[in-house]
Amino acid sequence: MKTEEDIRKAVEVMRNGGIILYPTDTIWGIGCDATNEDAVRRVYEIKQRNDSKALICMVDSDVRLQRYVRNVPDVAWDIMELSTRPTTVILDGAVNLAPNLIAEDGSIAFRITKEAFSKELCFRMQKPIVSTSANISGQPAAQNYRDINPALLEAVDYVCWTRRQEHKPHEASSIIKLTQDGTVTIIRK
């Protein structure tokens, strides 16, 4: 399957409230429309994860990020621009997202992807995409397609074809929490 067709199908599934498995700029992810509360609920169910644990969202650009966070601090832009590896930032003031995606303190975790496939997927979706690790809670994250638990493959509505043959090490993103008062906390290096 051509990449363009793969992206078209994945976007169609997400726009209809479905859940996908897809390669990201880091590890394989479970994704859905981050503005769809029912789809987000399904992701928690599929992962067998408590919904009090936040999920990461991914976007294709800084412009799109600003539609979903009230006030992005300047330091967040610096961190994302200067990071040598994919970095997720947790920001206060989440808006226009599924309520069950936003943490109790009003924060949300976002990453701007630079990897070609996930960037084009986000661009075509025109909304943030949930980007949580492709695993059942407590199990190792899937670095490659072959690492994905068969139960997950059955539970989702679409599994992307792109990069299924890839067999190389991948690691999850760094996670940094930034608060409006300027506090910076490294959650994951």
Short mmCIF file of N, CA and C in Angstrom, two decimals:
data_model
loop_
_atom_site.label_atom_id
_atom_site.label_comp_id
_atom_site.label_asym_id
_atom_site.label_seq_id
_atom_site.Cartn_x
_atom_site.Cartn_y
_atom_site.Cartn_z
N MET A 1 0.85 -1.18 0.00
CA MET A 1 0.00 0.00 0.00
C MET A 1 0.89 1.24 0.00
N LYS A 2 0.54 2.21 -0.81
CA LYS A 2 1.29 3.46 -0.88
C LYS A 2 1.04 4.28 0.38
N THR A 3 2.03 5.06 0.78
CA THR A 3 1.94 5.88 1.99
C THR A 3 0.74 6.82 1.92
N GLU A 4 0.53 7.43 0.78
CA GLU A 4 -0.60 8.37 0.64
C GLU A 4 -1.94 7.69 0.92
N GLU A 5 -2.12 6.49 0.40
CA GLU A 5 -3.35 5.74 0.62
C GLU A 5 -3.46 5.32 2.09
N ASP A 6 -2.35 4.95 2.70
CA ASP A 6 -2.32 4.57 4.11
C ASP A 6 -2.77 5.74 4.98
N ILE A 7 -2.26 6.92 4.69
CA ILE A 7 -2.64 8.12 5.45
C ILE A 7 -4.11 8.44 5.22
N ARG A 8 -4.56 8.38 3.98
CA ARG A 8 -5.97 8.67 3.68
C ARG A 8 -6.90 7.76 4.48
N LYS A 9 -6.60 6.47 4.50
CA LYS A 9 -7.43 5.50 5.22
C LYS A 9 -7.40 5.76 6.73
N ALA A 10 -6.21 6.01 7.28
CA ALA A 10 -6.08 6.27 8.71
C ALA A 10 -6.88 7.51 9.13
N VAL A 11 -6.80 8.56 8.33
CA VAL A 11 -7.54 9.79 8.62
C VAL A 11 -9.04 9.54 8.54
N GLU A 12 -9.48 8.82 7.54
CA GLU A 12 -10.90 8.49 7.40
C GLU A 12 -11.41 7.74 8.63
N VAL A 13 -10.65 6.77 9.10
CA VAL A 13 -11.04 6.00 10.28
C VAL A 13 -11.14 6.92 11.50
N MET A 14 -10.14 7.78 11.71
CA MET A 14 -10.17 8.67 12.88
C MET A 14 -11.30 9.69 12.79
N ARG A 15 -11.55 10.21 11.60
CA ARG A 15 -12.65 11.18 11.46
C ARG A 15 -14.01 10.55 11.75
N ASN A 16 -14.09 9.24 11.59
CA ASN A 16 -15.33 8.50 11.88
C ASN A 16 -15.34 7.95 13.30
N GLY A 17 -14.44 8.43 14.15
CA GLY A 17 -14.42 8.03 15.55
C GLY A 17 -13.62 6.77 15.83
N GLY A 18 -12.86 6.28 14.85
CA GLY A 18 -12.12 5.04 15.02
C GLY A 18 -10.75 5.23 15.64
N ILE A 19 -10.14 4.07 15.94
CA ILE A 19 -8.83 4.02 16.58
C ILE A 19 -7.84 3.37 15.61
N ILE A 20 -6.62 3.93 15.54
CA ILE A 20 -5.60 3.38 14.65
C ILE A 20 -4.35 3.00 15.44
N LEU A 21 -3.54 2.14 14.84
CA LEU A 21 -2.17 1.88 15.28
C LEU A 21 -1.28 2.45 14.19
N TYR A 22 -0.25 3.20 14.57
CA TYR A 22 0.56 3.87 13.55
C TYR A 22 1.98 4.12 14.04
N PRO A 23 2.93 4.20 13.08
CA PRO A 23 4.30 4.55 13.46
C PRO A 23 4.40 6.05 13.69
N THR A 24 5.12 6.43 14.72
CA THR A 24 5.28 7.85 15.03
C THR A 24 6.74 8.25 14.88
N ASP A 25 7.07 9.42 15.34
CA ASP A 25 8.44 9.90 15.35
C ASP A 25 9.27 9.20 16.43
N THR A 26 8.62 8.38 17.23
CA THR A 26 9.31 7.62 18.28
C THR A 26 8.95 6.14 18.10
N ILE A 27 8.07 5.65 18.94
CA ILE A 27 7.64 4.25 18.90
C ILE A 27 6.28 4.15 18.20
N TRP A 28 5.74 2.94 18.06
CA TRP A 28 4.40 2.79 17.49
C TRP A 28 3.38 3.32 18.49
N GLY A 29 2.31 3.91 17.96
CA GLY A 29 1.31 4.53 18.82
C GLY A 29 -0.10 4.08 18.53
N ILE A 30 -0.94 4.27 19.52
CA ILE A 30 -2.40 4.12 19.37
C ILE A 30 -2.91 5.54 19.19
N GLY A 31 -3.72 5.75 18.16
CA GLY A 31 -4.17 7.11 17.88
C GLY A 31 -5.65 7.22 17.63
N CYS A 32 -6.14 8.43 17.82
CA CYS A 32 -7.54 8.78 17.51
C CYS A 32 -7.63 10.30 17.45
N ASP A 33 -8.78 10.78 17.06
CA ASP A 33 -9.08 12.21 17.06
C ASP A 33 -9.08 12.69 18.51
N ALA A 34 -8.17 13.58 18.85
CA ALA A 34 -8.03 14.05 20.23
C ALA A 34 -9.18 14.95 20.67
N THR A 35 -10.10 15.27 19.77
CA THR A 35 -11.26 16.08 20.15
C THR A 35 -12.50 15.23 20.34
N ASN A 36 -12.39 13.92 20.12
CA ASN A 36 -13.54 13.01 20.18
C ASN A 36 -13.52 12.23 21.50
N GLU A 37 -14.41 12.60 22.41
CA GLU A 37 -14.44 12.01 23.75
C GLU A 37 -14.66 10.50 23.73
N ASP A 38 -15.55 10.02 22.86
CA ASP A 38 -15.81 8.57 22.78
C ASP A 38 -14.59 7.81 22.28
N ALA A 39 -13.91 8.37 21.29
CA ALA A 39 -12.70 7.72 20.76
C ALA A 39 -11.62 7.67 21.83
N VAL A 40 -11.44 8.75 22.58
CA VAL A 40 -10.44 8.79 23.65
C VAL A 40 -10.79 7.74 24.70
N ARG A 41 -12.05 7.61 25.04
CA ARG A 41 -12.50 6.60 26.01
C ARG A 41 -12.12 5.20 25.52
N ARG A 42 -12.31 4.94 24.24
CA ARG A 42 -11.95 3.64 23.67
C ARG A 42 -10.45 3.37 23.78
N VAL A 43 -9.64 4.40 23.57
CA VAL A 43 -8.19 4.22 23.69
C VAL A 43 -7.84 3.77 25.12
N TYR A 44 -8.43 4.42 26.12
CA TYR A 44 -8.19 4.01 27.51
C TYR A 44 -8.61 2.55 27.72
N GLU A 45 -9.76 2.17 27.16
CA GLU A 45 -10.24 0.80 27.30
C GLU A 45 -9.30 -0.19 26.62
N ILE A 46 -8.87 0.12 25.41
CA ILE A 46 -7.98 -0.77 24.67
C ILE A 46 -6.66 -0.95 25.41
N LYS A 47 -6.13 0.13 25.96
CA LYS A 47 -4.87 0.06 26.70
C LYS A 47 -5.04 -0.54 28.09
N GLN A 48 -6.30 -0.66 28.53
CA GLN A 48 -6.60 -1.12 29.90
C GLN A 48 -5.90 -0.20 30.90
N ARG A 49 -6.05 1.08 30.63
CA ARG A 49 -5.36 2.11 31.41
C ARG A 49 -6.37 2.97 32.15
N ASN A 50 -6.05 3.32 33.36
CA ASN A 50 -6.89 4.19 34.16
C ASN A 50 -6.94 5.56 33.48
N ASP A 51 -8.12 6.12 33.33
CA ASP A 51 -8.24 7.39 32.62
C ASP A 51 -7.74 8.59 33.42
N SER A 52 -7.24 8.34 34.63
CA SER A 52 -6.61 9.45 35.37
C SER A 52 -5.17 9.67 34.89
N LYS A 53 -4.62 8.72 34.12
CA LYS A 53 -3.28 8.87 33.55
C LYS A 53 -3.42 9.53 32.19
N ALA A 54 -2.78 10.64 32.02
CA ALA A 54 -2.93 11.43 30.79
C ALA A 54 -2.32 10.73 29.57
N LEU A 55 -2.81 11.10 28.39
CA LEU A 55 -2.30 10.62 27.12
C LEU A 55 -1.62 11.79 26.40
N ILE A 56 -0.70 11.46 25.53
CA ILE A 56 0.00 12.47 24.73
C ILE A 56 -0.76 12.74 23.44
N CYS A 57 -0.72 13.97 22.98
CA CYS A 57 -1.28 14.35 21.68
C CYS A 57 -0.13 14.79 20.77
N MET A 58 -0.35 14.61 19.48
CA MET A 58 0.67 14.99 18.51
C MET A 58 0.04 15.90 17.46
N VAL A 59 0.80 16.91 17.05
CA VAL A 59 0.38 17.82 15.99
C VAL A 59 1.52 17.99 15.00
N ASP A 60 1.19 18.62 13.87
CA ASP A 60 2.17 18.81 12.80
C ASP A 60 2.87 20.16 12.83
N SER A 61 2.37 21.10 13.63
CA SER A 61 2.96 22.45 13.56
C SER A 61 2.69 23.24 14.83
N ASP A 62 3.48 24.30 15.00
CA ASP A 62 3.27 25.19 16.14
C ASP A 62 1.93 25.93 16.02
N VAL A 63 1.51 26.21 14.81
CA VAL A 63 0.23 26.89 14.60
C VAL A 63 -0.92 26.03 15.12
N ARG A 64 -0.88 24.74 14.81
CA ARG A 64 -1.95 23.85 15.28
C ARG A 64 -1.89 23.71 16.80
N LEU A 65 -0.72 23.61 17.37
CA LEU A 65 -0.60 23.50 18.82
C LEU A 65 -1.29 24.67 19.52
N GLN A 66 -1.13 25.86 18.99
CA GLN A 66 -1.70 27.05 19.62
C GLN A 66 -3.23 27.07 19.63
N ARG A 67 -3.86 26.23 18.83
CA ARG A 67 -5.33 26.14 18.84
C ARG A 67 -5.84 25.33 20.03
N TYR A 68 -4.93 24.62 20.71
CA TYR A 68 -5.36 23.69 21.76
C TYR A 68 -4.73 23.97 23.12
N VAL A 69 -3.91 25.00 23.20
CA VAL A 69 -3.32 25.43 24.47
C VAL A 69 -3.47 26.95 24.54
N ARG A 70 -4.04 27.45 25.65
CA ARG A 70 -4.33 28.88 25.76
C ARG A 70 -3.11 29.77 25.59
N ASN A 71 -2.04 29.43 26.30
CA ASN A 71 -0.87 30.31 26.29
C ASN A 71 0.38 29.44 26.37
N VAL A 72 1.05 29.28 25.25
CA VAL A 72 2.27 28.47 25.21
C VAL A 72 3.43 29.36 25.66
N PRO A 73 4.11 29.00 26.76
CA PRO A 73 5.24 29.82 27.22
C PRO A 73 6.39 29.81 26.22
N ASP A 74 7.12 30.91 26.16
CA ASP A 74 8.26 31.01 25.24
C ASP A 74 9.26 29.88 25.43
N VAL A 75 9.48 29.47 26.67
CA VAL A 75 10.43 28.40 26.94
C VAL A 75 10.01 27.09 26.26
N ALA A 76 8.72 26.86 26.09
CA ALA A 76 8.24 25.64 25.42
C ALA A 76 8.70 25.63 23.97
N TRP A 77 8.59 26.79 23.30
CA TRP A 77 9.05 26.87 21.91
C TRP A 77 10.55 26.61 21.82
N ASP A 78 11.30 27.17 22.78
CA ASP A 78 12.75 26.96 22.79
C ASP A 78 13.09 25.49 22.98
N ILE A 79 12.43 24.86 23.92
CA ILE A 79 12.70 23.44 24.19
C ILE A 79 12.39 22.60 22.96
N MET A 80 11.24 22.82 22.35
CA MET A 80 10.86 22.01 21.19
C MET A 80 11.79 22.26 20.00
N GLU A 81 12.21 23.49 19.83
CA GLU A 81 13.08 23.82 18.70
C GLU A 81 14.50 23.30 18.88
N LEU A 82 15.00 23.36 20.09
CA LEU A 82 16.39 23.00 20.35
C LEU A 82 16.61 21.54 20.70
N SER A 83 15.55 20.80 20.97
CA SER A 83 15.69 19.39 21.34
C SER A 83 16.28 18.59 20.19
N THR A 84 17.20 17.71 20.53
CA THR A 84 17.83 16.87 19.51
C THR A 84 17.05 15.57 19.29
N ARG A 85 16.06 15.31 20.13
CA ARG A 85 15.21 14.13 19.94
C ARG A 85 13.76 14.53 20.20
N PRO A 86 12.80 13.72 19.79
CA PRO A 86 11.40 14.08 20.02
C PRO A 86 11.13 14.38 21.50
N THR A 87 10.49 15.51 21.72
CA THR A 87 10.22 15.97 23.09
C THR A 87 8.76 16.36 23.21
N THR A 88 8.14 15.80 24.24
CA THR A 88 6.75 16.11 24.58
C THR A 88 6.77 17.13 25.70
N VAL A 89 5.94 18.17 25.56
CA VAL A 89 5.83 19.16 26.63
C VAL A 89 4.41 19.10 27.21
N ILE A 90 4.35 19.16 28.52
CA ILE A 90 3.07 19.21 29.22
C ILE A 90 2.83 20.67 29.54
N LEU A 91 1.70 21.17 29.03
CA LEU A 91 1.39 22.59 29.14
C LEU A 91 0.06 22.81 29.85
N ASP A 92 -0.04 23.91 30.57
CA ASP A 92 -1.29 24.30 31.22
C ASP A 92 -2.24 24.91 30.19
N GLY A 93 -3.52 24.95 30.52
CA GLY A 93 -4.49 25.68 29.71
C GLY A 93 -4.98 24.97 28.47
N ALA A 94 -5.20 23.66 28.55
CA ALA A 94 -5.72 22.91 27.40
C ALA A 94 -7.13 23.37 27.06
N VAL A 95 -7.41 23.50 25.76
CA VAL A 95 -8.74 23.90 25.28
C VAL A 95 -9.06 23.12 24.00
N ASN A 96 -10.34 23.02 23.70
CA ASN A 96 -10.84 22.45 22.44
C ASN A 96 -10.46 21.00 22.22
N LEU A 97 -10.26 20.26 23.32
CA LEU A 97 -9.93 18.84 23.25
C LEU A 97 -11.00 18.03 23.98
N ALA A 98 -11.00 16.73 23.76
CA ALA A 98 -11.92 15.87 24.50
C ALA A 98 -11.67 16.06 26.00
N PRO A 99 -12.72 16.28 26.79
CA PRO A 99 -12.54 16.53 28.23
C PRO A 99 -11.79 15.41 28.95
N ASN A 100 -11.99 14.17 28.51
CA ASN A 100 -11.34 13.04 29.18
C ASN A 100 -9.87 12.90 28.79
N LEU A 101 -9.38 13.80 27.98
CA LEU A 101 -7.97 13.82 27.59
C LEU A 101 -7.17 14.82 28.43
N ILE A 102 -7.88 15.79 28.97
CA ILE A 102 -7.25 16.86 29.73
C ILE A 102 -7.07 16.41 31.18
N ALA A 103 -5.87 16.63 31.71
CA ALA A 103 -5.58 16.25 33.10
C ALA A 103 -6.41 17.09 34.06
N GLU A 104 -6.55 16.61 35.29
CA GLU A 104 -7.35 17.31 36.30
C GLU A 104 -6.88 18.74 36.52
N ASP A 105 -5.58 18.98 36.35
CA ASP A 105 -5.05 20.34 36.57
C ASP A 105 -5.18 21.23 35.32
N GLY A 106 -5.85 20.70 34.27
CA GLY A 106 -6.06 21.49 33.06
C GLY A 106 -4.93 21.42 32.07
N SER A 107 -3.96 20.56 32.32
CA SER A 107 -2.81 20.46 31.43
C SER A 107 -3.00 19.38 30.37
N ILE A 108 -2.16 19.44 29.36
CA ILE A 108 -2.18 18.45 28.27
C ILE A 108 -0.74 18.27 27.77
N ALA A 109 -0.45 17.04 27.35
CA ALA A 109 0.88 16.72 26.82
C ALA A 109 0.83 16.79 25.29
N PHE A 110 1.73 17.58 24.70
CA PHE A 110 1.78 17.75 23.25
C PHE A 110 3.19 17.54 22.72
N ARG A 111 3.25 17.01 21.50
CA ARG A 111 4.52 16.91 20.78
C ARG A 111 4.26 17.34 19.34
N ILE A 112 5.16 18.15 18.82
CA ILE A 112 5.12 18.52 17.40
C ILE A 112 6.04 17.54 16.68
N THR A 113 5.48 16.71 15.81
CA THR A 113 6.28 15.70 15.12
C THR A 113 6.97 16.29 13.91
N LYS A 114 8.18 15.83 13.67
CA LYS A 114 8.94 16.25 12.49
C LYS A 114 9.14 15.09 11.53
N GLU A 115 8.78 13.88 11.96
CA GLU A 115 8.93 12.67 11.14
C GLU A 115 7.90 12.70 10.02
N ALA A 116 8.29 12.32 8.82
CA ALA A 116 7.48 12.52 7.61
C ALA A 116 6.09 11.89 7.69
N PHE A 117 5.97 10.62 8.05
CA PHE A 117 4.67 9.95 8.05
C PHE A 117 3.73 10.56 9.08
N SER A 118 4.15 10.65 10.33
CA SER A 118 3.26 11.16 11.37
C SER A 118 2.95 12.65 11.17
N LYS A 119 3.89 13.40 10.61
CA LYS A 119 3.63 14.82 10.32
C LYS A 119 2.53 14.96 9.25
N GLU A 120 2.63 14.17 8.20
CA GLU A 120 1.61 14.22 7.14
C GLU A 120 0.26 13.71 7.65
N LEU A 121 0.28 12.70 8.50
CA LEU A 121 -0.95 12.18 9.10
C LEU A 121 -1.64 13.28 9.91
N CYS A 122 -0.88 13.97 10.73
CA CYS A 122 -1.44 15.07 11.53
C CYS A 122 -1.92 16.21 10.64
N PHE A 123 -1.15 16.54 9.62
CA PHE A 123 -1.54 17.62 8.70
C PHE A 123 -2.86 17.30 8.02
N ARG A 124 -3.00 16.08 7.53
CA ARG A 124 -4.23 15.69 6.82
C ARG A 124 -5.42 15.59 7.78
N MET A 125 -5.17 15.21 9.03
CA MET A 125 -6.24 15.10 10.02
C MET A 125 -6.78 16.48 10.38
N GLN A 126 -5.90 17.49 10.39
CA GLN A 126 -6.27 18.87 10.71
C GLN A 126 -6.72 19.05 12.16
N LYS A 127 -6.39 18.08 13.00
CA LYS A 127 -6.66 18.13 14.44
C LYS A 127 -5.54 17.38 15.14
N PRO A 128 -5.41 17.56 16.45
CA PRO A 128 -4.43 16.76 17.17
C PRO A 128 -4.83 15.28 17.15
N ILE A 129 -3.82 14.43 17.17
CA ILE A 129 -4.03 12.99 17.21
C ILE A 129 -3.47 12.47 18.53
N VAL A 130 -4.24 11.64 19.22
CA VAL A 130 -3.71 10.98 20.40
C VAL A 130 -2.52 10.15 19.96
N SER A 131 -1.46 10.17 20.76
CA SER A 131 -0.25 9.42 20.43
C SER A 131 0.27 8.75 21.70
N THR A 132 -0.44 7.72 22.11
CA THR A 132 -0.02 6.96 23.28
C THR A 132 0.64 5.66 22.82
N SER A 133 1.55 5.15 23.60
CA SER A 133 2.30 3.96 23.20
C SER A 133 1.39 2.78 22.88
N ALA A 134 1.79 2.02 21.87
CA ALA A 134 1.02 0.85 21.42
C ALA A 134 1.35 -0.33 22.33
N ASN A 135 0.71 -0.33 23.48
CA ASN A 135 0.87 -1.43 24.43
C ASN A 135 -0.32 -1.43 25.39
N ILE A 136 -0.51 -2.56 26.03
CA ILE A 136 -1.47 -2.64 27.12
C ILE A 136 -0.74 -2.10 28.35
N SER A 137 -1.42 -1.31 29.14
CA SER A 137 -0.81 -0.65 30.28
C SER A 137 0.01 -1.64 31.12
N GLY A 138 1.24 -1.24 31.41
CA GLY A 138 2.13 -2.07 32.20
C GLY A 138 3.04 -2.97 31.39
N GLN A 139 2.74 -3.14 30.11
CA GLN A 139 3.58 -3.95 29.23
C GLN A 139 4.56 -3.04 28.48
N PRO A 140 5.64 -3.63 27.92
CA PRO A 140 6.59 -2.80 27.18
C PRO A 140 5.94 -2.15 25.96
N ALA A 141 6.38 -0.94 25.65
CA ALA A 141 5.90 -0.23 24.47
C ALA A 141 6.46 -0.90 23.21
N ALA A 142 5.68 -0.84 22.13
CA ALA A 142 6.09 -1.45 20.86
C ALA A 142 7.03 -0.52 20.10
N GLN A 143 8.30 -0.89 20.02
CA GLN A 143 9.25 -0.09 19.26
C GLN A 143 9.00 -0.23 17.76
N ASN A 144 8.60 -1.42 17.34
CA ASN A 144 8.35 -1.73 15.93
C ASN A 144 7.02 -2.48 15.82
N TYR A 145 6.51 -2.57 14.62
CA TYR A 145 5.25 -3.25 14.38
C TYR A 145 5.25 -4.67 14.96
N ARG A 146 6.33 -5.40 14.77
CA ARG A 146 6.39 -6.80 15.22
C ARG A 146 6.28 -6.93 16.74
N ASP A 147 6.47 -5.84 17.48
CA ASP A 147 6.40 -5.85 18.94
C ASP A 147 4.98 -5.65 19.47
N ILE A 148 4.03 -5.35 18.60
CA ILE A 148 2.68 -5.02 19.04
C ILE A 148 1.94 -6.28 19.49
N ASN A 149 1.32 -6.20 20.65
CA ASN A 149 0.52 -7.29 21.20
C ASN A 149 -0.62 -7.61 20.24
N PRO A 150 -0.81 -8.89 19.87
CA PRO A 150 -1.89 -9.25 18.94
C PRO A 150 -3.28 -8.79 19.40
N ALA A 151 -3.49 -8.69 20.70
CA ALA A 151 -4.78 -8.22 21.20
C ALA A 151 -5.04 -6.78 20.76
N LEU A 152 -3.99 -5.97 20.69
CA LEU A 152 -4.15 -4.58 20.23
C LEU A 152 -4.49 -4.54 18.75
N LEU A 153 -3.84 -5.40 17.98
CA LEU A 153 -4.11 -5.45 16.53
C LEU A 153 -5.58 -5.75 16.27
N GLU A 154 -6.17 -6.57 17.12
CA GLU A 154 -7.59 -6.93 16.97
C GLU A 154 -8.53 -5.85 17.49
N ALA A 155 -8.06 -5.07 18.46
CA ALA A 155 -8.93 -4.10 19.14
C ALA A 155 -9.14 -2.80 18.38
N VAL A 156 -8.20 -2.46 17.49
CA VAL A 156 -8.29 -1.17 16.79
C VAL A 156 -9.04 -1.32 15.47
N ASP A 157 -9.36 -0.19 14.86
CA ASP A 157 -10.12 -0.18 13.61
C ASP A 157 -9.25 -0.16 12.36
N TYR A 158 -7.99 0.26 12.51
CA TYR A 158 -7.09 0.29 11.36
C TYR A 158 -5.65 0.23 11.85
N VAL A 159 -4.84 -0.55 11.15
CA VAL A 159 -3.41 -0.65 11.44
C VAL A 159 -2.67 -0.15 10.21
N CYS A 160 -1.89 0.89 10.37
CA CYS A 160 -1.14 1.45 9.24
C CYS A 160 -0.14 0.44 8.68
N TRP A 161 0.10 0.54 7.38
CA TRP A 161 1.04 -0.34 6.69
C TRP A 161 2.45 0.22 6.67
N THR A 162 2.54 1.53 6.73
CA THR A 162 3.84 2.20 6.65
C THR A 162 4.75 1.74 7.78
N ARG A 163 5.98 1.43 7.45
CA ARG A 163 7.06 1.05 8.37
C ARG A 163 6.80 -0.26 9.12
N ARG A 164 5.92 -1.12 8.61
CA ARG A 164 5.71 -2.41 9.28
C ARG A 164 6.95 -3.29 9.22
N GLN A 165 7.75 -3.15 8.17
CA GLN A 165 8.93 -4.00 8.00
C GLN A 165 10.14 -3.51 8.78
N GLU A 166 10.03 -2.36 9.37
CA GLU A 166 11.15 -1.77 10.08
C GLU A 166 11.50 -2.57 11.33
N HIS A 167 12.80 -2.78 11.55
CA HIS A 167 13.28 -3.50 12.73
C HIS A 167 14.50 -2.80 13.28
N LYS A 168 14.26 -1.68 13.96
CA LYS A 168 15.39 -0.96 14.56
C LYS A 168 14.94 -0.37 15.88
N PRO A 169 15.89 -0.07 16.74
CA PRO A 169 15.52 0.46 18.06
C PRO A 169 14.87 1.84 17.97
N HIS A 170 13.85 2.03 18.75
CA HIS A 170 13.18 3.32 18.90
C HIS A 170 12.96 3.54 20.39
N GLU A 171 12.88 4.77 20.78
CA GLU A 171 12.57 5.05 22.18
C GLU A 171 11.51 6.13 22.28
N ALA A 172 10.81 6.11 23.40
CA ALA A 172 9.76 7.09 23.65
C ALA A 172 10.37 8.49 23.74
N SER A 173 9.53 9.49 23.62
CA SER A 173 9.99 10.88 23.68
C SER A 173 10.40 11.27 25.10
N SER A 174 11.19 12.32 25.17
CA SER A 174 11.42 12.98 26.45
C SER A 174 10.12 13.68 26.82
N ILE A 175 9.87 13.84 28.12
CA ILE A 175 8.66 14.56 28.55
C ILE A 175 9.08 15.61 29.57
N ILE A 176 8.68 16.85 29.29
CA ILE A 176 9.00 17.98 30.16
C ILE A 176 7.70 18.71 30.50
N LYS A 177 7.48 18.95 31.78
CA LYS A 177 6.28 19.69 32.22
C LYS A 177 6.66 21.14 32.47
N LEU A 178 5.89 22.03 31.87
CA LEU A 178 6.09 23.48 32.03
C LEU A 178 4.82 24.07 32.62
N THR A 179 4.96 24.87 33.65
CA THR A 179 3.78 25.51 34.23
C THR A 179 3.81 27.01 33.95
N GLN A 180 2.67 27.65 34.10
CA GLN A 180 2.57 29.09 33.82
C GLN A 180 3.49 29.92 34.71
N ASP A 181 3.80 29.39 35.91
CA ASP A 181 4.68 30.16 36.80
C ASP A 181 6.16 29.97 36.47
N GLY A 182 6.47 29.23 35.40
CA GLY A 182 7.84 29.07 34.96
C GLY A 182 8.55 27.83 35.47
N THR A 183 7.86 27.00 36.24
CA THR A 183 8.47 25.77 36.75
C THR A 183 8.67 24.77 35.62
N VAL A 184 9.88 24.19 35.54
CA VAL A 184 10.20 23.19 34.53
C VAL A 184 10.52 21.88 35.27
N THR A 185 9.82 20.81 34.93
CA THR A 185 10.06 19.51 35.56
C THR A 185 10.29 18.48 34.47
N ILE A 186 11.40 17.75 34.57
CA ILE A 186 11.67 16.67 33.61
C ILE A 186 10.96 15.43 34.11
N ILE A 187 10.00 14.92 33.31
CA ILE A 187 9.22 13.74 33.68
C ILE A 187 9.92 12.47 33.16
N ARG A 188 10.42 12.54 31.94
CA ARG A 188 11.13 11.40 31.35
C ARG A 188 12.25 11.95 30.47
N LYS A 189 13.47 11.45 30.71
CA LYS A 189 14.62 11.91 29.92
C LYS A 189 14.64 11.27 28.56
#
